[in-house]
Amino acid sequence: QPEGWPDNGYEAQVNNSQGDPVRTGSLYNVIKNLVAPAKDDTWFTEEVMVNGKQITITVDGKIIVNHTEAAEDIKGGRKLSSGTFAFQAHDPGSEVHYKNIRVKRLP
């Protein structure tokens, strides 16, 4: 979107130990993972792949979410489309470092 905060789409969680029980790899408010698949203070890989209506989230090679968007999943601005993605922190007491970020448009 040309300006403002992203207000459409899905949110893939990055949270291993902060107070919110929804952990890394969750598809926020759609599929909740309540067990951290990685530890704090270690590098881990999180891959988010969207292919058509299919969303797959993998952490360190383990599939955490394999979800196909259905009509009943579409609420407000949450629906698969094209546009913006963002890295967002909700908890001011948490710190997350990212490296080797890669984005690839699928055919």
Tab-separated table of N, CA and C in Angstrom, residues 1-87:
chain	number	residue	atom	x	y	z
A	1	GLN	N	0.858	-1.169	0.000
A	1	GLN	CA	0.000	0.000	0.000
A	1	GLN	C	0.900	1.226	0.000
A	2	PRO	N	0.513	2.292	-0.617
A	2	PRO	CA	1.395	3.433	-0.823
A	2	PRO	C	1.806	4.178	0.450
A	3	GLU	N	0.978	4.162	1.499
A	3	GLU	CA	1.344	4.893	2.719
A	3	GLU	C	0.658	4.261	3.923
A	4	GLY	N	1.130	4.641	5.117
A	4	GLY	CA	0.546	4.132	6.349
A	4	GLY	C	1.053	2.739	6.697
A	5	TRP	N	0.504	2.187	7.779
A	5	TRP	CA	0.874	0.841	8.220
A	5	TRP	C	0.111	-0.184	7.404
A	6	PRO	N	0.710	-1.340	7.155
A	6	PRO	CA	-0.047	-2.379	6.443
A	6	PRO	C	-1.328	-2.715	7.198
A	7	ASP	N	-2.440	-2.708	6.497
A	7	ASP	CA	-3.708	-2.978	7.168
A	7	ASP	C	-4.468	-4.137	6.546
A	8	ASN	N	-3.800	-4.891	5.693
A	8	ASN	CA	-4.430	-6.045	5.051
A	8	ASN	C	-3.519	-7.250	5.162
A	9	GLY	N	-4.100	-8.418	5.073
A	9	GLY	CA	-3.298	-9.628	4.995
A	9	GLY	C	-3.200	-10.382	6.313
A	10	TYR	N	-2.216	-11.262	6.368
A	10	TYR	CA	-1.993	-12.169	7.491
A	10	TYR	C	-0.735	-11.770	8.240
A	11	GLU	N	-0.587	-12.309	9.457
A	11	GLU	CA	0.583	-12.030	10.280
A	11	GLU	C	1.211	-13.356	10.707
A	12	ALA	N	2.475	-13.548	10.336
A	12	ALA	CA	3.244	-14.710	10.784
A	12	ALA	C	4.003	-14.299	12.043
A	13	GLN	N	3.783	-15.011	13.135
A	13	GLN	CA	4.367	-14.647	14.425
A	13	GLN	C	5.855	-14.955	14.531
A	14	VAL	N	6.564	-14.077	15.240
A	14	VAL	CA	7.926	-14.316	15.710
A	14	VAL	C	7.891	-13.985	17.201
A	15	ASN	N	7.773	-15.011	18.032
A	15	ASN	CA	7.660	-14.828	19.476
A	15	ASN	C	7.976	-16.153	20.155
A	16	ASN	N	9.145	-16.250	20.776
A	16	ASN	CA	9.527	-17.491	21.441
A	16	ASN	C	9.220	-17.508	22.928
A	17	SER	N	9.223	-16.339	23.594
A	17	SER	CA	9.071	-16.380	25.050
A	17	SER	C	8.352	-15.183	25.656
A	18	GLN	N	7.980	-14.184	24.889
A	18	GLN	CA	7.272	-13.019	25.420
A	18	GLN	C	5.933	-13.468	25.989
A	19	GLY	N	5.282	-12.650	26.788
A	19	GLY	CA	4.076	-13.015	27.520
A	19	GLY	C	2.909	-13.542	26.698
A	20	ASP	N	2.740	-13.090	25.472
A	20	ASP	CA	1.672	-13.606	24.617
A	20	ASP	C	1.965	-15.084	24.341
A	21	PRO	N	1.029	-15.982	24.605
A	21	PRO	CA	1.310	-17.420	24.432
A	21	PRO	C	1.396	-17.881	22.975
A	22	VAL	N	1.005	-17.035	22.021
A	22	VAL	CA	1.058	-17.415	20.612
A	22	VAL	C	2.505	-17.310	20.142
A	23	ARG	N	3.081	-18.416	19.697
A	23	ARG	CA	4.519	-18.525	19.445
A	23	ARG	C	4.886	-18.443	17.965
A	24	THR	N	6.200	-18.382	17.757
A	24	THR	CA	6.791	-18.329	16.424
A	24	THR	C	6.165	-19.392	15.527
A	25	GLY	N	5.872	-18.986	14.321
A	25	GLY	CA	5.306	-19.900	13.333
A	25	GLY	C	3.799	-19.853	13.255
A	26	SER	N	3.153	-19.205	14.222
A	26	SER	CA	1.692	-19.108	14.185
A	26	SER	C	1.245	-18.205	13.043
A	27	LEU	N	0.059	-18.459	12.566
A	27	LEU	CA	-0.612	-17.570	11.629
A	27	LEU	C	-1.644	-16.849	12.479
A	28	TYR	N	-1.299	-15.642	12.905
A	28	TYR	CA	-2.002	-14.954	13.991
A	28	TYR	C	-3.504	-14.893	13.780
A	29	ASN	N	-4.254	-15.269	14.812
A	29	ASN	CA	-5.713	-15.312	14.846
A	29	ASN	C	-6.323	-16.275	13.835
A	30	VAL	N	-5.506	-17.161	13.257
A	30	VAL	CA	-6.008	-18.189	12.355
A	30	VAL	C	-5.573	-19.560	12.870
A	31	ILE	N	-4.248	-19.757	13.020
A	31	ILE	CA	-3.710	-21.000	13.568
A	31	ILE	C	-2.705	-20.624	14.648
A	32	LYS	N	-2.990	-21.039	15.876
A	32	LYS	CA	-2.133	-20.698	17.013
A	32	LYS	C	-1.198	-21.856	17.338
A	33	ASN	N	0.094	-21.567	17.303
A	33	ASN	CA	1.113	-22.503	17.768
A	33	ASN	C	1.487	-22.051	19.176
A	34	LEU	N	1.295	-22.908	20.175
A	34	LEU	CA	1.533	-22.522	21.566
A	34	LEU	C	2.848	-23.085	22.116
A	35	VAL	N	3.628	-23.761	21.263
A	35	VAL	CA	4.921	-24.315	21.671
A	35	VAL	C	6.002	-23.673	20.816
A	36	ALA	N	6.953	-23.008	21.458
A	36	ALA	CA	8.017	-22.320	20.713
A	36	ALA	C	8.872	-23.336	19.954
A	37	PRO	N	8.990	-23.198	18.628
A	37	PRO	CA	9.801	-24.129	17.849
A	37	PRO	C	11.282	-23.753	17.828
A	38	ALA	N	11.632	-22.638	18.449
A	38	ALA	CA	13.024	-22.167	18.495
A	38	ALA	C	13.254	-21.560	19.880
A	39	LYS	N	14.520	-21.320	20.194
A	39	LYS	CA	14.872	-20.731	21.486
A	39	LYS	C	15.321	-19.287	21.284
A	40	ASP	N	15.153	-18.488	22.323
A	40	ASP	CA	15.688	-17.133	22.304
A	40	ASP	C	17.217	-17.191	22.249
A	41	ASP	N	17.807	-16.118	21.767
A	41	ASP	CA	19.268	-15.959	21.702
A	41	ASP	C	19.960	-16.977	20.810
A	42	THR	N	19.239	-17.544	19.852
A	42	THR	CA	19.842	-18.405	18.838
A	42	THR	C	19.240	-18.027	17.493
A	43	TRP	N	20.032	-18.177	16.434
A	43	TRP	CA	19.507	-17.932	15.095
A	43	TRP	C	18.628	-19.107	14.690
A	44	PHE	N	17.515	-18.793	14.066
A	44	PHE	CA	16.669	-19.836	13.488
A	44	PHE	C	16.135	-19.314	12.165
A	45	THR	N	15.663	-20.224	11.344
A	45	THR	CA	15.126	-19.866	10.034
A	45	THR	C	13.608	-19.972	10.072
A	46	GLU	N	12.947	-18.914	9.630
A	46	GLU	CA	11.490	-18.947	9.480
A	46	GLU	C	11.175	-18.623	8.028
A	47	GLU	N	10.499	-19.526	7.380
A	47	GLU	CA	10.134	-19.347	5.975
A	47	GLU	C	8.617	-19.243	5.880
A	48	VAL	N	8.154	-18.190	5.211
A	48	VAL	CA	6.731	-17.999	4.964
A	48	VAL	C	6.538	-18.080	3.460
A	49	MET	N	5.778	-19.072	3.018
A	49	MET	CA	5.540	-19.238	1.585
A	49	MET	C	4.041	-19.154	1.315
A	50	VAL	N	3.696	-18.297	0.367
A	50	VAL	CA	2.311	-18.168	-0.063
A	50	VAL	C	2.276	-18.534	-1.539
A	51	ASN	N	1.495	-19.556	-1.862
A	51	ASN	CA	1.373	-20.017	-3.239
A	51	ASN	C	-0.114	-20.192	-3.517
A	52	GLY	N	-0.686	-19.259	-4.276
A	52	GLY	CA	-2.129	-19.262	-4.489
A	52	GLY	C	-2.827	-18.960	-3.176
A	53	LYS	N	-3.669	-19.855	-2.719
A	53	LYS	CA	-4.391	-19.695	-1.447
A	53	LYS	C	-3.738	-20.478	-0.307
A	54	GLN	N	-2.575	-21.079	-0.568
A	54	GLN	CA	-1.869	-21.905	0.408
A	54	GLN	C	-0.805	-21.089	1.147
A	55	ILE	N	-0.827	-21.125	2.489
A	55	ILE	CA	0.181	-20.466	3.326
A	55	ILE	C	0.914	-21.554	4.100
A	56	THR	N	2.232	-21.602	3.962
A	56	THR	CA	3.050	-22.559	4.698
A	56	THR	C	4.091	-21.781	5.485
A	57	ILE	N	4.184	-22.062	6.787
A	57	ILE	CA	5.201	-21.453	7.639
A	57	ILE	C	6.064	-22.575	8.181
A	58	THR	N	7.373	-22.467	7.937
A	58	THR	CA	8.337	-23.475	8.343
A	58	THR	C	9.365	-22.824	9.253
A	59	VAL	N	9.700	-23.480	10.358
A	59	VAL	CA	10.736	-22.993	11.270
A	59	VAL	C	11.799	-24.079	11.382
A	60	ASP	N	13.028	-23.713	11.032
A	60	ASP	CA	14.156	-24.660	11.060
A	60	ASP	C	13.807	-25.973	10.366
A	61	GLY	N	13.135	-25.872	9.213
A	61	GLY	CA	12.817	-27.038	8.402
A	61	GLY	C	11.574	-27.803	8.820
A	62	LYS	N	10.923	-27.410	9.923
A	62	LYS	CA	9.720	-28.101	10.397
A	62	LYS	C	8.490	-27.275	10.040
A	63	ILE	N	7.534	-27.897	9.364
A	63	ILE	CA	6.301	-27.189	9.005
A	63	ILE	C	5.474	-26.960	10.259
A	64	ILE	N	5.174	-25.693	10.529
A	64	ILE	CA	4.355	-25.310	11.674
A	64	ILE	C	2.922	-25.051	11.228
A	65	VAL	N	2.767	-24.406	10.075
A	65	VAL	CA	1.442	-24.089	9.529
A	65	VAL	C	1.402	-24.521	8.071
A	66	ASN	N	0.324	-25.188	7.707
A	66	ASN	CA	0.037	-25.515	6.310
A	66	ASN	C	-1.458	-25.245	6.152
A	67	HIS	N	-1.784	-24.054	5.683
A	67	HIS	CA	-3.159	-23.557	5.712
A	67	HIS	C	-3.599	-23.112	4.327
A	68	THR	N	-4.810	-23.498	3.955
A	68	THR	CA	-5.416	-23.027	2.713
A	68	THR	C	-6.525	-22.053	3.059
A	69	GLU	N	-6.420	-20.829	2.524
A	69	GLU	CA	-7.430	-19.810	2.801
A	69	GLU	C	-8.769	-20.216	2.184
A	70	ALA	N	-9.794	-20.214	3.019
A	70	ALA	CA	-11.158	-20.490	2.565
A	70	ALA	C	-11.977	-19.206	2.708
A	71	ALA	N	-13.126	-19.151	2.076
A	71	ALA	CA	-13.968	-17.952	2.109
A	71	ALA	C	-14.276	-17.522	3.541
A	72	GLU	N	-14.456	-18.489	4.460
A	72	GLU	CA	-14.783	-18.121	5.846
A	72	GLU	C	-13.588	-17.527	6.596
A	73	ASP	N	-12.360	-17.664	6.048
A	73	ASP	CA	-11.172	-17.064	6.665
A	73	ASP	C	-11.085	-15.565	6.407
A	74	ILE	N	-11.746	-15.084	5.391
A	74	ILE	CA	-11.617	-13.685	4.989
A	74	ILE	C	-12.440	-12.814	5.933
A	75	LYS	N	-11.720	-12.001	6.725
A	75	LYS	CA	-12.360	-11.125	7.709
A	75	LYS	C	-11.727	-9.748	7.586
A	76	GLY	N	-12.530	-8.735	7.373
A	76	GLY	CA	-11.990	-7.387	7.229
A	76	GLY	C	-10.981	-7.360	6.092
A	77	GLY	N	-9.772	-6.889	6.396
A	77	GLY	CA	-8.728	-6.813	5.383
A	77	GLY	C	-7.889	-8.067	5.263
A	78	ARG	N	-8.201	-9.114	6.076
A	78	ARG	CA	-7.370	-10.310	6.039
A	78	ARG	C	-7.791	-11.215	4.898
A	79	LYS	N	-7.062	-11.111	3.801
A	79	LYS	CA	-7.239	-12.022	2.672
A	79	LYS	C	-5.972	-11.985	1.848
A	80	LEU	N	-5.681	-13.080	1.189
A	80	LEU	CA	-4.484	-13.145	0.365
A	80	LEU	C	-4.662	-12.295	-0.875
A	81	SER	N	-3.633	-11.513	-1.153
A	81	SER	CA	-3.618	-10.677	-2.345
A	81	SER	C	-2.168	-10.281	-2.589
A	82	SER	N	-1.939	-9.225	-3.312
A	82	SER	CA	-0.571	-8.739	-3.503
A	82	SER	C	-0.415	-7.436	-2.736
A	83	GLY	N	0.826	-7.032	-2.521
A	83	GLY	CA	1.001	-5.748	-1.854
A	83	GLY	C	2.181	-5.715	-0.909
A	84	THR	N	1.928	-5.300	0.310
A	84	THR	CA	2.937	-4.936	1.286
A	84	THR	C	3.207	-6.073	2.261
A	85	PHE	N	4.448	-6.161	2.748
A	85	PHE	CA	4.714	-6.981	3.926
A	85	PHE	C	5.548	-6.147	4.874
A	86	ALA	N	5.544	-6.520	6.153
A	86	ALA	CA	6.233	-5.703	7.148
A	86	ALA	C	6.784	-6.577	8.261
A	87	PHE	N	7.798	-6.070	8.947
A	87	PHE	CA	8.292	-6.658	10.192
A	87	PHE	C	7.788	-5.739	11.291
